[in-house]
PDB file of C-alpha atoms in Angstrom:
ATOM      1  CA  UNK A  29     -22.971  30.693  15.350  1.00 62.00           C
ATOM      2  CA  UNK A  30     -22.244  32.262  11.976  1.00 66.00           C
ATOM      3  CA  UNK A  31     -25.069  32.125   9.461  1.00 78.00           C
ATOM      4  CA  UNK A  32     -24.670  29.886   6.445  1.00 82.00           C
ATOM      5  CA  UNK A  33     -23.583  31.879   3.373  1.00 87.00           C
ATOM      6  CA  UNK A  34     -26.177  32.361   0.658  1.00 91.00           C
ATOM      7  CA  UNK A  35     -25.839  30.357  -2.513  1.00 94.00           C
ATOM      8  CA  UNK A  36     -24.537  32.677  -5.254  1.00 93.00           C
ATOM      9  CA  UNK A  37     -26.498  33.173  -8.430  1.00 94.00           C
ATOM     10  CA  UNK A  38     -23.769  31.524 -10.522  1.00 94.00           C
ATOM     11  CA  UNK A  39     -23.408  28.451  -8.263  1.00 92.00           C
ATOM     12  CA  UNK A  40     -24.461  25.977 -10.963  1.00 94.00           C
ATOM     13  CA  UNK A  41     -21.999  27.517 -13.415  1.00 95.00           C
ATOM     14  CA  UNK A  42     -19.144  27.240 -10.925  1.00 93.00           C
ATOM     15  CA  UNK A  43     -19.953  23.617 -10.149  1.00 92.00           C
ATOM     16  CA  UNK A  44     -20.119  22.737 -13.851  1.00 95.00           C
ATOM     17  CA  UNK A  45     -16.476  23.630 -14.506  1.00 94.00           C
ATOM     18  CA  UNK A  46     -14.766  20.566 -15.979  1.00 94.00           C
ATOM     19  CA  UNK A  47     -12.099  18.876 -13.842  1.00 91.00           C
ATOM     20  CA  UNK A  48      -8.435  18.854 -14.810  1.00 92.00           C
ATOM     21  CA  UNK A  49      -6.236  15.827 -14.088  1.00 90.00           C
ATOM     22  CA  UNK A  50      -3.543  17.070 -11.701  1.00 91.00           C
ATOM     23  CA  UNK A  51      -0.800  14.703 -12.838  1.00 90.00           C
ATOM     24  CA  UNK A  52      -1.346  13.454 -16.411  1.00 88.00           C
ATOM     25  CA  UNK A  53       0.603  10.211 -16.412  1.00 87.00           C
ATOM     26  CA  UNK A  54       0.890   9.673 -20.159  1.00 87.00           C
ATOM     27  CA  UNK A  55       4.586  10.548 -19.926  1.00 86.00           C
ATOM     28  CA  UNK A  56       5.274   7.748 -17.437  1.00 89.00           C
ATOM     29  CA  UNK A  57       6.981   4.858 -19.208  1.00 87.00           C
ATOM     30  CA  UNK A  58       5.113   1.568 -19.321  1.00 90.00           C
ATOM     31  CA  UNK A  59       6.957  -0.775 -16.902  1.00 94.00           C
ATOM     32  CA  UNK A  60       7.424  -3.328 -19.679  1.00 95.00           C
ATOM     33  CA  UNK A  61      10.660  -4.742 -18.286  1.00 94.00           C
ATOM     34  CA  UNK A  62       8.949  -5.642 -15.014  1.00 95.00           C
ATOM     35  CA  UNK A  63       5.939  -7.177 -16.765  1.00 95.00           C
ATOM     36  CA  UNK A  64       8.197  -9.151 -19.123  1.00 94.00           C
ATOM     37  CA  UNK A  65      10.343 -10.458 -16.270  1.00 95.00           C
ATOM     38  CA  UNK A  66       7.265 -11.600 -14.363  1.00 95.00           C
ATOM     39  CA  UNK A  67       6.159 -13.550 -17.438  1.00 94.00           C
ATOM     40  CA  UNK A  68       9.130 -15.921 -17.021  1.00 95.00           C
ATOM     41  CA  UNK A  69       8.520 -19.134 -15.069  1.00 95.00           C
ATOM     42  CA  UNK A  70       8.783 -18.300 -11.364  1.00 94.00           C
ATOM     43  CA  UNK A  71       9.326 -20.553  -8.363  1.00 96.00           C
ATOM     44  CA  UNK A  72       8.673 -19.840  -4.693  1.00 97.00           C
ATOM     45  CA  UNK A  73      12.020 -19.562  -2.879  1.00 97.00           C
ATOM     46  CA  UNK A  74      10.815 -18.265   0.492  1.00 98.00           C
ATOM     47  CA  UNK A  75       7.564 -17.801   2.356  1.00 98.00           C
ATOM     48  CA  UNK A  76       6.473 -16.129   5.581  1.00 98.00           C
ATOM     49  CA  UNK A  77       3.094 -16.546   7.275  1.00 98.00           C
ATOM     50  CA  UNK A  78       1.576 -13.403   8.772  1.00 98.00           C
ATOM     51  CA  UNK A  79      -0.635 -14.398  11.723  1.00 98.00           C
ATOM     52  CA  UNK A  80      -4.014 -12.710  12.229  1.00 97.00           C
ATOM     53  CA  UNK A  81      -3.793  -9.355  14.042  1.00 97.00           C
ATOM     54  CA  UNK A  82      -0.014  -9.367  13.724  1.00 98.00           C
ATOM     55  CA  UNK A  83       2.716  -8.457  11.247  1.00 98.00           C
ATOM     56  CA  UNK A  84       5.859  -9.988   9.776  1.00 98.00           C
ATOM     57  CA  UNK A  85       8.679  -8.834   7.513  1.00 98.00           C
ATOM     58  CA  UNK A  86      10.522 -10.251   4.521  1.00 98.00           C
ATOM     59  CA  UNK A  87      13.445  -9.052   2.384  1.00 98.00           C
ATOM     60  CA  UNK A  88      13.092  -9.082  -1.399  1.00 98.00           C
ATOM     61  CA  UNK A  89      15.970  -8.644  -3.831  1.00 98.00           C
ATOM     62  CA  UNK A  90      15.565  -6.396  -6.849  1.00 97.00           C
ATOM     63  CA  UNK A  91      14.097  -8.432  -9.693  1.00 97.00           C
ATOM     64  CA  UNK A  92      12.274 -10.879  -7.430  1.00 98.00           C
ATOM     65  CA  UNK A  93       8.504 -10.933  -7.039  1.00 98.00           C
ATOM     66  CA  UNK A  94       6.782 -10.433  -3.706  1.00 98.00           C
ATOM     67  CA  UNK A  95       3.481 -12.300  -3.726  1.00 98.00           C
ATOM     68  CA  UNK A  96       0.936 -11.383  -1.061  1.00 98.00           C
ATOM     69  CA  UNK A  97      -1.378 -14.367  -0.826  1.00 98.00           C
ATOM     70  CA  UNK A  98      -4.697 -14.949   0.895  1.00 98.00           C
ATOM     71  CA  UNK A  99      -4.326 -18.636   1.828  1.00 98.00           C
ATOM     72  CA  UNK A 100      -7.465 -19.073   3.898  1.00 96.00           C
ATOM     73  CA  UNK A 101     -10.554 -16.914   4.528  1.00 94.00           C
ATOM     74  CA  UNK A 102     -11.079 -13.285   3.425  1.00 97.00           C
ATOM     75  CA  UNK A 103      -8.427 -11.025   4.949  1.00 98.00           C
ATOM     76  CA  UNK A 104      -6.947  -7.630   4.146  1.00 98.00           C
ATOM     77  CA  UNK A 105      -3.390  -6.505   4.811  1.00 98.00           C
ATOM     78  CA  UNK A 106      -1.494  -3.262   5.364  1.00 98.00           C
ATOM     79  CA  UNK A 107       1.844  -3.107   3.546  1.00 98.00           C
ATOM     80  CA  UNK A 108       4.884  -0.913   4.216  1.00 98.00           C
ATOM     81  CA  UNK A 109       7.848  -0.938   1.836  1.00 98.00           C
ATOM     82  CA  UNK A 110      11.368   0.303   2.569  1.00 98.00           C
ATOM     83  CA  UNK A 111      14.636   0.339   0.671  1.00 98.00           C
ATOM     84  CA  UNK A 112      16.317  -2.681   2.238  1.00 98.00           C
ATOM     85  CA  UNK A 113      19.504  -0.694   2.903  1.00 98.00           C
ATOM     86  CA  UNK A 114      18.076   2.732   3.747  1.00 98.00           C
ATOM     87  CA  UNK A 115      14.890   3.127   5.791  1.00 98.00           C
ATOM     88  CA  UNK A 116      14.604   6.780   4.780  1.00 98.00           C
ATOM     89  CA  UNK A 117      13.541   5.665   1.299  1.00 98.00           C
ATOM     90  CA  UNK A 118      10.049   4.312   1.806  1.00 98.00           C
ATOM     91  CA  UNK A 119       6.735   3.959   0.037  1.00 98.00           C
ATOM     92  CA  UNK A 120       4.891   7.218  -0.698  1.00 98.00           C
ATOM     93  CA  UNK A 121       1.191   6.401  -0.931  1.00 97.00           C
ATOM     94  CA  UNK A 122       0.160   9.989  -1.630  1.00 96.00           C
ATOM     95  CA  UNK A 123       2.304  10.377  -4.751  1.00 97.00           C
ATOM     96  CA  UNK A 124       1.375   6.865  -5.906  1.00 98.00           C
ATOM     97  CA  UNK A 125      -2.265   7.935  -5.574  1.00 97.00           C
ATOM     98  CA  UNK A 126      -1.635  11.161  -7.474  1.00 96.00           C
ATOM     99  CA  UNK A 127       0.085   9.323 -10.327  1.00 96.00           C
ATOM    100  CA  UNK A 128      -2.075   6.195 -10.633  1.00 96.00           C
ATOM    101  CA  UNK A 129      -5.359   6.895  -8.856  1.00 95.00           C
ATOM    102  CA  UNK A 130      -6.962   5.846  -5.594  1.00 96.00           C
ATOM    103  CA  UNK A 131      -6.466   2.104  -6.123  1.00 97.00           C
ATOM    104  CA  UNK A 132      -3.694   0.198  -7.909  1.00 98.00           C
ATOM    105  CA  UNK A 133      -3.610  -2.872 -10.101  1.00 97.00           C
ATOM    106  CA  UNK A 134      -1.485  -4.547 -12.781  1.00 97.00           C
ATOM    107  CA  UNK A 135       0.911  -2.132 -14.482  1.00 96.00           C
ATOM    108  CA  UNK A 136       0.827   0.465 -11.701  1.00 97.00           C
ATOM    109  CA  UNK A 137       3.955   1.249  -9.692  1.00 98.00           C
ATOM    110  CA  UNK A 138       4.562   1.955  -6.023  1.00 98.00           C
ATOM    111  CA  UNK A 139       6.734   5.063  -5.663  1.00 98.00           C
ATOM    112  CA  UNK A 140       9.174   6.139  -2.974  1.00 98.00           C
ATOM    113  CA  UNK A 141       9.095   9.541  -1.275  1.00 98.00           C
ATOM    114  CA  UNK A 142      11.236  12.627  -1.708  1.00 98.00           C
ATOM    115  CA  UNK A 143      14.049  13.127  -2.561  1.00 98.00           C
ATOM    116  CA  UNK A 144      14.162   9.690  -4.187  1.00 98.00           C
ATOM    117  CA  UNK A 145      10.839   9.499  -6.066  1.00 97.00           C
ATOM    118  CA  UNK A 146      11.453   6.360  -8.085  1.00 97.00           C
ATOM    119  CA  UNK A 147       9.487   3.147  -8.528  1.00 98.00           C
ATOM    120  CA  UNK A 148      10.050   0.718  -5.677  1.00 98.00           C
ATOM    121  CA  UNK A 149       7.840  -2.032  -7.089  1.00 98.00           C
ATOM    122  CA  UNK A 150       5.509  -2.718  -9.993  1.00 98.00           C
ATOM    123  CA  UNK A 151       2.213  -4.584  -9.742  1.00 98.00           C
ATOM    124  CA  UNK A 152       2.689  -7.452 -12.206  1.00 98.00           C
ATOM    125  CA  UNK A 153      -0.343  -9.610 -11.321  1.00 98.00           C
ATOM    126  CA  UNK A 154      -3.622  -9.072  -9.496  1.00 98.00           C
ATOM    127  CA  UNK A 155      -6.251 -11.799  -9.257  1.00 98.00           C
ATOM    128  CA  UNK A 156      -8.825  -9.191  -8.133  1.00 98.00           C
ATOM    129  CA  UNK A 157      -8.340  -7.026 -11.218  1.00 97.00           C
ATOM    130  CA  UNK A 158     -11.820  -8.161 -12.361  1.00 98.00           C
ATOM    131  CA  UNK A 159     -13.511  -6.240  -9.516  1.00 98.00           C
ATOM    132  CA  UNK A 160     -13.045  -2.810 -11.076  1.00 96.00           C
ATOM    133  CA  UNK A 161     -15.140  -0.101  -9.429  1.00 96.00           C
ATOM    134  CA  UNK A 162     -18.505  -1.062  -7.957  1.00 96.00           C
ATOM    135  CA  UNK A 163     -21.808   0.819  -7.729  1.00 94.00           C
ATOM    136  CA  UNK A 164     -20.771   2.369  -4.395  1.00 94.00           C
ATOM    137  CA  UNK A 165     -17.529   3.706  -5.863  1.00 94.00           C
ATOM    138  CA  UNK A 166     -15.500   1.015  -4.093  1.00 96.00           C
ATOM    139  CA  UNK A 167     -12.397  -0.625  -5.516  1.00 97.00           C
ATOM    140  CA  UNK A 168      -9.606  -2.900  -4.250  1.00 98.00           C
ATOM    141  CA  UNK A 169      -5.970  -2.251  -3.136  1.00 98.00           C
ATOM    142  CA  UNK A 170      -6.257   1.346  -2.014  1.00 96.00           C
ATOM    143  CA  UNK A 171      -3.653   4.040  -1.461  1.00 97.00           C
ATOM    144  CA  UNK A 172      -6.119   6.467   0.141  1.00 93.00           C
ATOM    145  CA  UNK A 173      -6.385   5.080   3.660  1.00 85.00           C
ATOM    146  CA  UNK A 174      -3.690   5.237   6.299  1.00 91.00           C
ATOM    147  CA  UNK A 175      -3.662   2.225   8.664  1.00 95.00           C
ATOM    148  CA  UNK A 176      -5.689   1.522  11.770  1.00 93.00           C
ATOM    149  CA  UNK A 177      -3.751   2.845  14.742  1.00 94.00           C
ATOM    150  CA  UNK A 178      -3.916   3.033  18.548  1.00 94.00           C
ATOM    151  CA  UNK A 179      -3.979   6.820  18.621  1.00 95.00           C
ATOM    152  CA  UNK A 180      -7.199   7.180  16.612  1.00 92.00           C
ATOM    153  CA  UNK A 181      -8.707   4.242  18.526  1.00 90.00           C
ATOM    154  CA  UNK A 182      -7.920   6.062  21.764  1.00 92.00           C
ATOM    155  CA  UNK A 183      -9.304   9.334  20.405  1.00 93.00           C
ATOM    156  CA  UNK A 184     -12.604   7.865  19.218  1.00 89.00           C
ATOM    157  CA  UNK A 185     -13.154   5.039  21.695  1.00 87.00           C
ATOM    158  CA  UNK A 186     -11.017   5.836  24.726  1.00 89.00           C
ATOM    159  CA  UNK A 187      -9.421   2.393  24.757  1.00 86.00           C
ATOM    160  CA  UNK A 188      -5.867   1.114  24.347  1.00 92.00           C
ATOM    161  CA  UNK A 189      -5.713  -1.448  21.536  1.00 91.00           C
ATOM    162  CA  UNK A 190      -2.271  -2.836  20.689  1.00 94.00           C
ATOM    163  CA  UNK A 191      -2.907  -5.042  17.652  1.00 95.00           C
ATOM    164  CA  UNK A 192      -3.997  -2.471  15.095  1.00 95.00           C
ATOM    165  CA  UNK A 193      -1.924  -2.303  11.924  1.00 97.00           C
ATOM    166  CA  UNK A 194       0.249   0.634  13.016  1.00 97.00           C
ATOM    167  CA  UNK A 195       1.343  -1.204  16.160  1.00 98.00           C
ATOM    168  CA  UNK A 196       1.742  -4.486  14.286  1.00 98.00           C
ATOM    169  CA  UNK A 197       3.963  -2.799  11.682  1.00 98.00           C
ATOM    170  CA  UNK A 198       5.981  -1.067  14.393  1.00 98.00           C
ATOM    171  CA  UNK A 199       6.719  -4.353  16.162  1.00 98.00           C
ATOM    172  CA  UNK A 200       7.628  -6.121  12.918  1.00 98.00           C
ATOM    173  CA  UNK A 201       9.906  -3.303  11.771  1.00 98.00           C
ATOM    174  CA  UNK A 202      11.604  -3.358  15.164  1.00 98.00           C
ATOM    175  CA  UNK A 203      12.123  -7.109  14.780  1.00 98.00           C
ATOM    176  CA  UNK A 204      13.503  -6.681  11.258  1.00 98.00           C
ATOM    177  CA  UNK A 205      15.987  -3.948  12.125  1.00 98.00           C
ATOM    178  CA  UNK A 206      16.766  -4.366  15.790  1.00 98.00           C
ATOM    179  CA  UNK A 207      15.626  -0.806  16.436  1.00 98.00           C
ATOM    180  CA  UNK A 208      13.757  -0.038  19.664  1.00 98.00           C
ATOM    181  CA  UNK A 209      10.006   0.382  19.209  1.00 98.00           C
ATOM    182  CA  UNK A 210      10.199   4.140  19.797  1.00 98.00           C
ATOM    183  CA  UNK A 211      12.886   4.496  17.106  1.00 98.00           C
ATOM    184  CA  UNK A 212      11.173   2.194  14.613  1.00 98.00           C
ATOM    185  CA  UNK A 213       7.711   3.751  14.942  1.00 98.00           C
ATOM    186  CA  UNK A 214       8.388   7.039  13.071  1.00 98.00           C
ATOM    187  CA  UNK A 215       9.477   5.042  10.014  1.00 98.00           C
ATOM    188  CA  UNK A 216       6.061   3.345   9.768  1.00 98.00           C
ATOM    189  CA  UNK A 217       4.128   5.103   7.021  1.00 98.00           C
ATOM    190  CA  UNK A 218       0.863   5.191   5.127  1.00 97.00           C
ATOM    191  CA  UNK A 219       0.231   1.853   3.518  1.00 98.00           C
ATOM    192  CA  UNK A 220      -0.928  -0.008   0.493  1.00 98.00           C
ATOM    193  CA  UNK A 221      -4.172  -1.550   1.749  1.00 98.00           C
ATOM    194  CA  UNK A 222      -3.866  -4.924   0.056  1.00 98.00           C
ATOM    195  CA  UNK A 223      -7.200  -6.621  -0.769  1.00 98.00           C
ATOM    196  CA  UNK A 224      -9.136  -3.870   1.056  1.00 97.00           C
ATOM    197  CA  UNK A 225     -12.270  -2.586  -0.725  1.00 97.00           C
ATOM    198  CA  UNK A 226     -12.745   1.130  -0.111  1.00 96.00           C
ATOM    199  CA  UNK A 227     -13.962   4.412  -1.528  1.00 95.00           C
ATOM    200  CA  UNK A 228     -15.578   7.706  -0.602  1.00 94.00           C
ATOM    201  CA  UNK A 229     -19.304   8.220  -0.077  1.00 94.00           C
ATOM    202  CA  UNK A 230     -20.924  10.393  -2.726  1.00 90.00           C
ATOM    203  CA  UNK A 231     -22.970  12.472  -0.259  1.00 92.00           C
ATOM    204  CA  UNK A 232     -20.550  13.202   2.624  1.00 94.00           C
ATOM    205  CA  UNK A 233     -17.201  12.318   1.059  1.00 93.00           C
ATOM    206  CA  UNK A 234     -16.358   9.986   3.949  1.00 93.00           C
ATOM    207  CA  UNK A 235     -13.853   7.191   3.576  1.00 92.00           C
ATOM    208  CA  UNK A 236     -15.672   3.846   3.639  1.00 94.00           C
ATOM    209  CA  UNK A 237     -14.756   0.185   3.683  1.00 94.00           C
ATOM    210  CA  UNK A 238     -16.831  -2.827   2.748  1.00 95.00           C
ATOM    211  CA  UNK A 239     -16.385  -6.589   2.727  1.00 96.00           C
ATOM    212  CA  UNK A 240     -13.347  -7.450   0.640  1.00 97.00           C
ATOM    213  CA  UNK A 241     -13.992  -9.672  -2.397  1.00 97.00           C
ATOM    214  CA  UNK A 242     -10.744 -11.559  -1.673  1.00 98.00           C
ATOM    215  CA  UNK A 243     -10.992 -15.335  -1.383  1.00 98.00           C
ATOM    216  CA  UNK A 244      -8.522 -18.130  -0.667  1.00 98.00           C
ATOM    217  CA  UNK A 245      -5.981 -18.296  -3.476  1.00 98.00           C
ATOM    218  CA  UNK A 246      -6.194 -14.642  -4.473  1.00 98.00           C
ATOM    219  CA  UNK A 247      -2.903 -12.811  -4.617  1.00 98.00           C
ATOM    220  CA  UNK A 248      -1.186  -9.549  -5.531  1.00 98.00           C
ATOM    221  CA  UNK A 249       2.272  -9.775  -7.133  1.00 98.00           C
ATOM    222  CA  UNK A 250       4.802  -6.953  -6.820  1.00 98.00           C
ATOM    223  CA  UNK A 251       8.061  -7.059  -8.742  1.00 98.00           C
ATOM    224  CA  UNK A 252      10.746  -5.427  -6.598  1.00 98.00           C
ATOM    225  CA  UNK A 253      12.491  -2.739  -8.632  1.00 98.00           C
ATOM    226  CA  UNK A 254      14.982  -2.125  -5.810  1.00 98.00           C
ATOM    227  CA  UNK A 255      16.048  -4.252  -2.837  1.00 98.00           C
ATOM    228  CA  UNK A 256      13.092  -4.130  -0.470  1.00 98.00           C
ATOM    229  CA  UNK A 257      12.210  -4.694   3.138  1.00 98.00           C
ATOM    230  CA  UNK A 258       8.483  -5.482   3.125  1.00 98.00           C
ATOM    231  CA  UNK A 259       6.441  -5.364   6.325  1.00 98.00           C
ATOM    232  CA  UNK A 260       2.857  -6.662   6.235  1.00 98.00           C
ATOM    233  CA  UNK A 261       0.115  -6.582   8.874  1.00 98.00           C
ATOM    234  CA  UNK A 262      -2.902  -8.891   8.789  1.00 98.00           C
ATOM    235  CA  UNK A 263      -5.498  -6.282   9.763  1.00 97.00           C
ATOM    236  CA  UNK A 264      -7.616  -6.870  12.895  1.00 95.00           C
ATOM    237  CA  UNK A 265     -10.587  -5.906  10.738  1.00 94.00           C
ATOM    238  CA  UNK A 266     -10.452  -9.241   8.901  1.00 95.00           C
ATOM    239  CA  UNK A 267     -12.250  -8.600   5.604  1.00 95.00           C
ATOM    240  CA  UNK A 268     -13.152  -5.086   6.884  1.00 93.00           C
ATOM    241  CA  UNK A 269     -16.894  -5.685   6.549  1.00 91.00           C
ATOM    242  CA  UNK A 270     -17.699  -4.423  10.061  1.00 86.00           C
ATOM    243  CA  UNK A 271     -14.944  -2.731  12.075  1.00 78.00           C
ATOM    244  CA  UNK A 272     -11.251  -2.718  12.862  1.00 75.00           C
ATOM    245  CA  UNK A 273      -9.023  -1.875  15.851  1.00 74.00           C
ATOM    246  CA  UNK A 274     -10.694  -4.575  17.936  1.00 79.00           C
ATOM    247  CA  UNK A 275     -10.828  -8.341  18.432  1.00 86.00           C
ATOM    248  CA  UNK A 276     -14.417  -8.557  17.161  1.00 87.00           C
ATOM    249  CA  UNK A 277     -13.909  -9.398  13.481  1.00 91.00           C
ATOM    250  CA  UNK A 278     -13.073 -12.873  12.216  1.00 95.00           C
ATOM    251  CA  UNK A 279      -9.446 -12.776  11.028  1.00 96.00           C
ATOM    252  CA  UNK A 280      -7.264 -15.067   8.949  1.00 97.00           C
ATOM    253  CA  UNK A 281      -3.547 -15.268   8.159  1.00 98.00           C
ATOM    254  CA  UNK A 282      -1.842 -13.854   5.100  1.00 98.00           C
ATOM    255  CA  UNK A 283       1.293 -15.150   3.422  1.00 98.00           C
ATOM    256  CA  UNK A 284       4.242 -13.385   1.825  1.00 98.00           C
ATOM    257  CA  UNK A 285       6.084 -15.392  -0.802  1.00 98.00           C
ATOM    258  CA  UNK A 286       9.223 -14.562  -2.761  1.00 98.00           C
ATOM    259  CA  UNK A 287       9.199 -15.795  -6.346  1.00 98.00           C
ATOM    260  CA  UNK A 288      12.345 -15.892  -8.467  1.00 97.00           C
ATOM    261  CA  UNK A 289      13.409 -16.927 -11.929  1.00 94.00           C
ATOM    262  CA  UNK A 290      16.680 -18.216 -13.351  1.00 87.00           C
ATOM    263  CA  UNK A 291      15.706 -17.450 -16.938  1.00 87.00           C
ATOM    264  CA  UNK A 292      15.662 -13.651 -16.960  1.00 86.00           C
ATOM    265  CA  UNK A 293      18.630 -11.323 -17.335  1.00 89.00           C
ATOM    266  CA  UNK A 294      20.004  -9.572 -14.217  1.00 92.00           C
ATOM    267  CA  UNK A 295      17.747  -6.758 -13.016  1.00 95.00           C
ATOM    268  CA  UNK A 296      18.850  -3.113 -13.169  1.00 93.00           C
ATOM    269  CA  UNK A 297      17.484  -0.844 -10.452  1.00 95.00           C
ATOM    270  CA  UNK A 298      15.805   2.393 -11.566  1.00 96.00           C
ATOM    271  CA  UNK A 299      17.931   5.492 -10.923  1.00 95.00           C
ATOM    272  CA  UNK A 300      17.127   8.050  -8.273  1.00 96.00           C
ATOM    273  CA  UNK A 301      15.059  11.025  -9.378  1.00 96.00           C
ATOM    274  CA  UNK A 302      17.270  13.392 -11.382  1.00 96.00           C
ATOM    275  CA  UNK A 303      16.056  16.668  -9.841  1.00 96.00           C
ATOM    276  CA  UNK A 304      19.168  18.583  -8.717  1.00 96.00           C
ATOM    277  CA  UNK A 305      17.719  19.495  -5.273  1.00 96.00           C
ATOM    278  CA  UNK A 306      18.811  23.129  -5.581  1.00 97.00           C
ATOM    279  CA  UNK A 307      15.258  24.310  -4.703  1.00 97.00           C
ATOM    280  CA  UNK A 308      15.794  27.645  -6.415  1.00 96.00           C
ATOM    281  CA  UNK A 309      18.950  28.619  -4.517  1.00 95.00           C
TER     282      UNK A 309
END
């Protein structure tokens, strides 16, 4: 085994270098149009219940609000977003994280991947906005985790578990599109962990979860900036206070609602990213 390298004499100086924000977001426009539209009186026009340890889908027109509601006991959800007419345009959690931080709340946007890179939805209301960041470094609605999946469960525990969020999302996307499971699965992507309270440990840098502060009646509202297909899994971890990828935790349903208004002007979708895609050629 190789010996551990010696600490250099200037180690403290190297560690003391000030950080630089990778993607200063001051140039991003404030999504005022979305926030203003959401301020109009809204009525529920459709609702879908997501059973515990399962997933469902719903289609949301541009300009409508998708409300993810906790109607019962504490429960977290894993959300995938797609362009309703083109599955190749889907939510990009990594770039959303780079632009807005590890957790999102009111005023933040959920961005699509390359080559589209445009806002798919804007967070226009969050009843857990009060939580902030706790003493452990935890916060709510993360874009740092992936989704519990059968492959990691098999790797770490040696068991086949079919109701983790990845499998739930795969089944629901298959139902929504008519695609076979094996064709639908590659479209399933890293999620917005709705209501989940997470962070990284200060000593080892490990991803952690803790009991979600969500309670019955809490909700997250997303204004659809483009036509969306939303797929939501009610995580088998319940409030994620103990474990996931099993039937051990107490789980509750979630609800997806579509809210609409007749008072606002017609919504204009944001344009595709204007990069010319020449890539230096």
